[in-house]
Structures are given as structure tokens and as C-alpha cells.
């Protein structure tokens, strides 16, 4: 049965519907049955969450430095989820592949909060002193987007990130590093 789409930006709508509507709009043209996407998951709103093939499913198109056994979605941990990385980066692996390299911040927030909500044991993580992994870069980007870092901390972390020797870290943080 077709589920109605909602605006991913409508914070009065249920979080799962917002995130799934965002995925449907941005990903389901390829990621659906016979859609041509090389990673076999269904982003359209018709299948149940379990039928989508996202939760705990192994990622076959690169780990992007997130972990040794990369998963499309790690319930409760957006910073270890390939889907979140691909939506948050402007660098290698950005999705959708065609079109904008701009990160949809409001859609990304819906994905973040939805992935976090998929585990009752989920909790926000804290940043280390220096950014050394793509997961840490995703956390930093989330905190920067949320306005949760003061100017001093922002400068310190971005200075650390500039020194990172990783295309994945740079791709996630590039939009902050380019700002004057």
C-alpha cells in the first residue's frame, strides 16, 4: 500500500515519515526494485522498514573509513552509517550521484535523528581533541550544523580537521573549511 509522503522539513510530522519521504524523494529513482542502483536497497516508501534492506545491511561500495564492517544504517549511530555519510559529504561517495553537491541540512537532520531513534540504547557522542576519522568528522559536522559549538571550539576543531590526511574527512567538512 502506498504511504503518503510528508515534507521532510515538517517537524510536526512523524520522524520516520519525514526521513523516509526524504529518502523516497532523493534516492528512490535508483534505489528501488529494478531501479538500477548498484546497492540493493529500496528507498521508496512502499516497503516496510525491514523490507527496505537498510538496517544492519553490509555496504558493498566502500567503507569510507567508517568501520571495518560497514553497514548502510547502524541503528542508533548515524556517524557509523554509510547512508548518513553519503548524504553528509560533498566529497567521495556523495549521493545522489547526479545533481547537487550541496548538503540538504534539514533533510540530513531528519536522517540523523531518525537513525539515532532506531535504537533505544543510542546516545549522543562526544568529540575527541582532534578529528582523525570520518565518523568523528560526521559528529563534528552535526555539532557545527546544530550550532552546539562556541566560536573557540569551532576554530580549534576546524584547524585540526584541516590537518587531516583523508579525502573522507575533508569531504564531510569542506563546506565549513571553505567559509571565511
Short mmCIF file of C-alpha atoms in Angstrom, two decimals:
data_model
loop_
_atom_site.label_atom_id
_atom_site.label_comp_id
_atom_site.label_asym_id
_atom_site.label_seq_id
_atom_site.Cartn_x
_atom_site.Cartn_y
_atom_site.Cartn_z
CA UNK A 1 0.00 0.00 0.00
CA UNK A 2 1.33 3.43 -0.96
CA UNK A 3 2.21 5.57 2.05
CA UNK A 4 1.68 9.30 1.68
CA UNK A 5 4.80 11.43 1.54
CA UNK A 6 5.30 14.24 4.02
CA UNK A 7 7.65 17.18 3.87
CA UNK A 8 10.97 16.12 5.41
CA UNK A 9 11.11 19.66 6.81
CA UNK A 10 7.74 19.49 8.63
CA UNK A 11 8.77 18.93 12.23
CA UNK A 12 5.16 18.23 13.20
CA UNK A 13 5.17 15.10 11.01
CA UNK A 14 6.40 11.78 12.44
CA UNK A 15 10.19 11.50 12.23
CA UNK A 16 10.22 8.16 10.36
CA UNK A 17 7.82 9.52 7.73
CA UNK A 18 9.99 12.63 7.29
CA UNK A 19 13.18 10.59 6.85
CA UNK A 20 11.57 8.02 4.56
CA UNK A 21 9.96 10.77 2.47
CA UNK A 22 13.39 12.39 2.09
CA UNK A 23 14.89 9.04 1.00
CA UNK A 24 11.99 8.46 -1.40
CA UNK A 25 12.43 11.88 -2.98
CA UNK A 26 16.23 11.83 -3.22
CA UNK A 27 17.14 8.16 -3.63
CA UNK A 28 14.27 6.01 -4.87
CA UNK A 29 14.70 6.91 -8.54
CA UNK A 30 17.65 4.44 -8.46
CA UNK A 31 17.30 2.56 -5.19
CA UNK A 32 14.13 0.54 -5.80
CA UNK A 33 13.30 -2.80 -7.38
CA UNK A 34 14.64 -2.65 -10.97
CA UNK A 35 15.75 0.95 -10.43
CA UNK A 36 19.36 0.48 -11.44
CA UNK A 37 21.01 1.41 -8.13
CA UNK A 38 24.08 -0.76 -7.57
CA UNK A 39 23.35 -1.12 -3.85
CA UNK A 40 20.23 -3.26 -3.41
CA UNK A 41 18.04 -1.34 -1.01
CA UNK A 42 14.61 0.16 -1.54
CA UNK A 43 14.33 3.85 -0.73
CA UNK A 44 10.72 4.27 -1.80
CA UNK A 45 8.03 4.50 0.88
CA UNK A 46 6.14 1.33 -0.12
CA UNK A 47 8.22 -1.35 1.67
CA UNK A 48 8.25 -1.68 5.43
CA UNK A 49 11.35 -0.51 7.26
CA UNK A 50 12.58 -4.10 7.48
CA UNK A 51 11.93 -4.71 3.76
CA UNK A 52 13.96 -1.65 2.74
CA UNK A 53 17.23 -3.56 3.19
CA UNK A 54 18.99 -0.77 5.09
CA UNK A 55 19.18 -1.72 8.76
CA UNK A 56 22.41 -3.51 9.58
CA UNK A 57 22.97 -4.40 5.92
CA UNK A 58 26.56 -4.62 4.71
CA UNK A 59 27.71 -1.82 2.41
CA UNK A 60 29.37 -3.13 -0.74
CA UNK A 61 30.55 0.12 -2.32
CA UNK A 62 33.25 1.19 0.13
CA UNK A 63 33.56 1.75 3.85
CA UNK A 64 34.63 5.42 3.58
CA UNK A 65 36.80 4.85 6.64
CA UNK A 66 33.79 4.45 8.93
CA UNK A 67 34.45 0.89 10.12
CA UNK A 68 35.86 -2.45 9.02
CA UNK A 69 32.41 -4.00 8.50
CA UNK A 70 30.46 -1.05 7.08
CA UNK A 71 26.68 -1.05 7.35
CA UNK A 72 24.20 1.04 5.37
CA UNK A 73 22.48 2.04 8.62
CA UNK A 74 23.77 1.26 12.10
CA UNK A 75 20.63 1.75 14.23
CA UNK A 76 21.33 4.41 16.84
CA UNK A 77 24.61 5.58 15.28
CA UNK A 78 24.40 7.92 12.29
CA UNK A 79 28.17 8.55 12.45
CA UNK A 80 28.88 4.88 11.59
CA UNK A 81 26.15 4.67 8.91
CA UNK A 82 27.15 4.71 5.24
CA UNK A 83 23.79 6.24 4.24
CA UNK A 84 24.36 9.21 6.56
CA UNK A 85 27.95 9.66 5.37
CA UNK A 86 26.89 9.68 1.71
CA UNK A 87 24.22 12.29 2.45
CA UNK A 88 26.57 14.47 4.54
CA UNK A 89 29.69 14.57 2.37
CA UNK A 90 30.43 16.75 -0.62
CA UNK A 91 33.47 14.58 -1.37
CA UNK A 92 33.92 10.96 -2.44
CA UNK A 93 30.74 8.92 -2.33
CA UNK A 94 28.28 11.83 -2.23
CA UNK A 95 24.74 10.81 -3.05
CA UNK A 96 22.73 11.39 -5.04
CA UNK A 97 25.49 10.93 -7.59
CA UNK A 98 23.91 13.24 -10.15
CA UNK A 99 22.86 16.77 -9.37
CA UNK A 100 23.69 18.95 -6.43
CA UNK A 101 26.79 18.62 -4.29
CA UNK A 102 25.04 20.79 -1.72
CA UNK A 103 24.18 19.10 1.56
CA UNK A 104 20.48 19.35 2.40
CA UNK A 105 20.90 20.34 6.05
CA UNK A 106 17.27 19.96 7.07
CA UNK A 107 16.96 16.60 5.32
CA UNK A 108 20.26 15.50 6.84
CA UNK A 109 18.96 16.44 10.29
CA UNK A 110 15.87 14.28 9.72
CA UNK A 111 18.08 11.34 8.66
CA UNK A 112 20.36 11.87 11.66
CA UNK A 113 17.54 11.98 14.18
CA UNK A 114 15.76 9.01 12.56
CA UNK A 115 18.88 6.81 12.60
CA UNK A 116 19.51 7.83 16.21
CA UNK A 117 15.91 6.90 17.07
CA UNK A 118 16.29 3.37 15.66
CA UNK A 119 17.95 2.15 18.86
CA UNK A 120 16.74 2.73 22.40
CA UNK A 121 20.37 2.49 23.57
CA UNK A 122 21.52 5.36 21.33
CA UNK A 123 23.20 8.34 22.89
CA UNK A 124 24.98 11.37 21.55
CA UNK A 125 28.74 11.03 21.35
CA UNK A 126 31.42 13.48 22.41
CA UNK A 127 34.22 14.79 20.23
CA UNK A 128 37.85 13.85 20.83
CA UNK A 129 40.55 16.53 20.93
CA UNK A 130 41.48 16.03 17.26
CA UNK A 131 39.47 14.84 14.27
CA UNK A 132 41.12 11.65 13.00
CA UNK A 133 38.28 9.59 11.50
CA UNK A 134 35.35 10.17 9.14
CA UNK A 135 32.95 9.21 11.97
CA UNK A 136 34.42 11.99 14.12
CA UNK A 137 34.11 14.38 11.16
CA UNK A 138 30.42 13.47 10.82
CA UNK A 139 29.88 14.17 14.51
CA UNK A 140 31.72 17.49 14.22
CA UNK A 141 29.66 18.48 11.16
CA UNK A 142 26.46 17.63 13.04
CA UNK A 143 27.51 19.76 16.02
CA UNK A 144 28.52 22.64 13.73
CA UNK A 145 25.22 22.45 11.83
CA UNK A 146 23.32 22.39 15.14
CA UNK A 147 25.17 25.44 16.49
CA UNK A 148 26.34 23.42 19.50
CA UNK A 149 29.96 24.62 19.44
CA UNK A 150 31.14 28.04 20.55
CA UNK A 151 33.44 30.05 18.26
CA UNK A 152 36.62 28.96 20.06
CA UNK A 153 35.79 25.24 19.87
CA UNK A 154 34.68 25.63 16.25
CA UNK A 155 38.03 27.20 15.31
CA UNK A 156 40.04 24.59 17.20
CA UNK A 157 38.24 21.63 15.63
CA UNK A 158 38.32 23.03 12.12
CA UNK A 159 42.03 23.78 12.47
CA UNK A 160 42.52 20.14 13.48
CA UNK A 161 40.37 18.95 10.58
CA UNK A 162 42.43 20.92 8.04
CA UNK A 163 45.41 18.77 9.01
CA UNK A 164 43.56 15.52 8.33
CA UNK A 165 45.05 13.42 5.57
CA UNK A 166 41.77 11.87 4.47
CA UNK A 167 39.55 12.63 1.50
CA UNK A 168 36.58 11.34 3.51
CA UNK A 169 37.18 13.75 6.41
CA UNK A 170 37.78 16.64 4.01
CA UNK A 171 34.62 15.79 2.05
CA UNK A 172 32.46 15.93 5.17
CA UNK A 173 34.00 19.16 6.49
CA UNK A 174 34.76 21.00 3.23
CA UNK A 175 31.66 23.21 3.42
CA UNK A 176 32.86 24.51 6.81
CA UNK A 177 36.51 24.84 5.81
CA UNK A 178 35.61 26.99 2.79
CA UNK A 179 33.69 29.52 4.89
CA UNK A 180 35.57 32.71 5.67
#
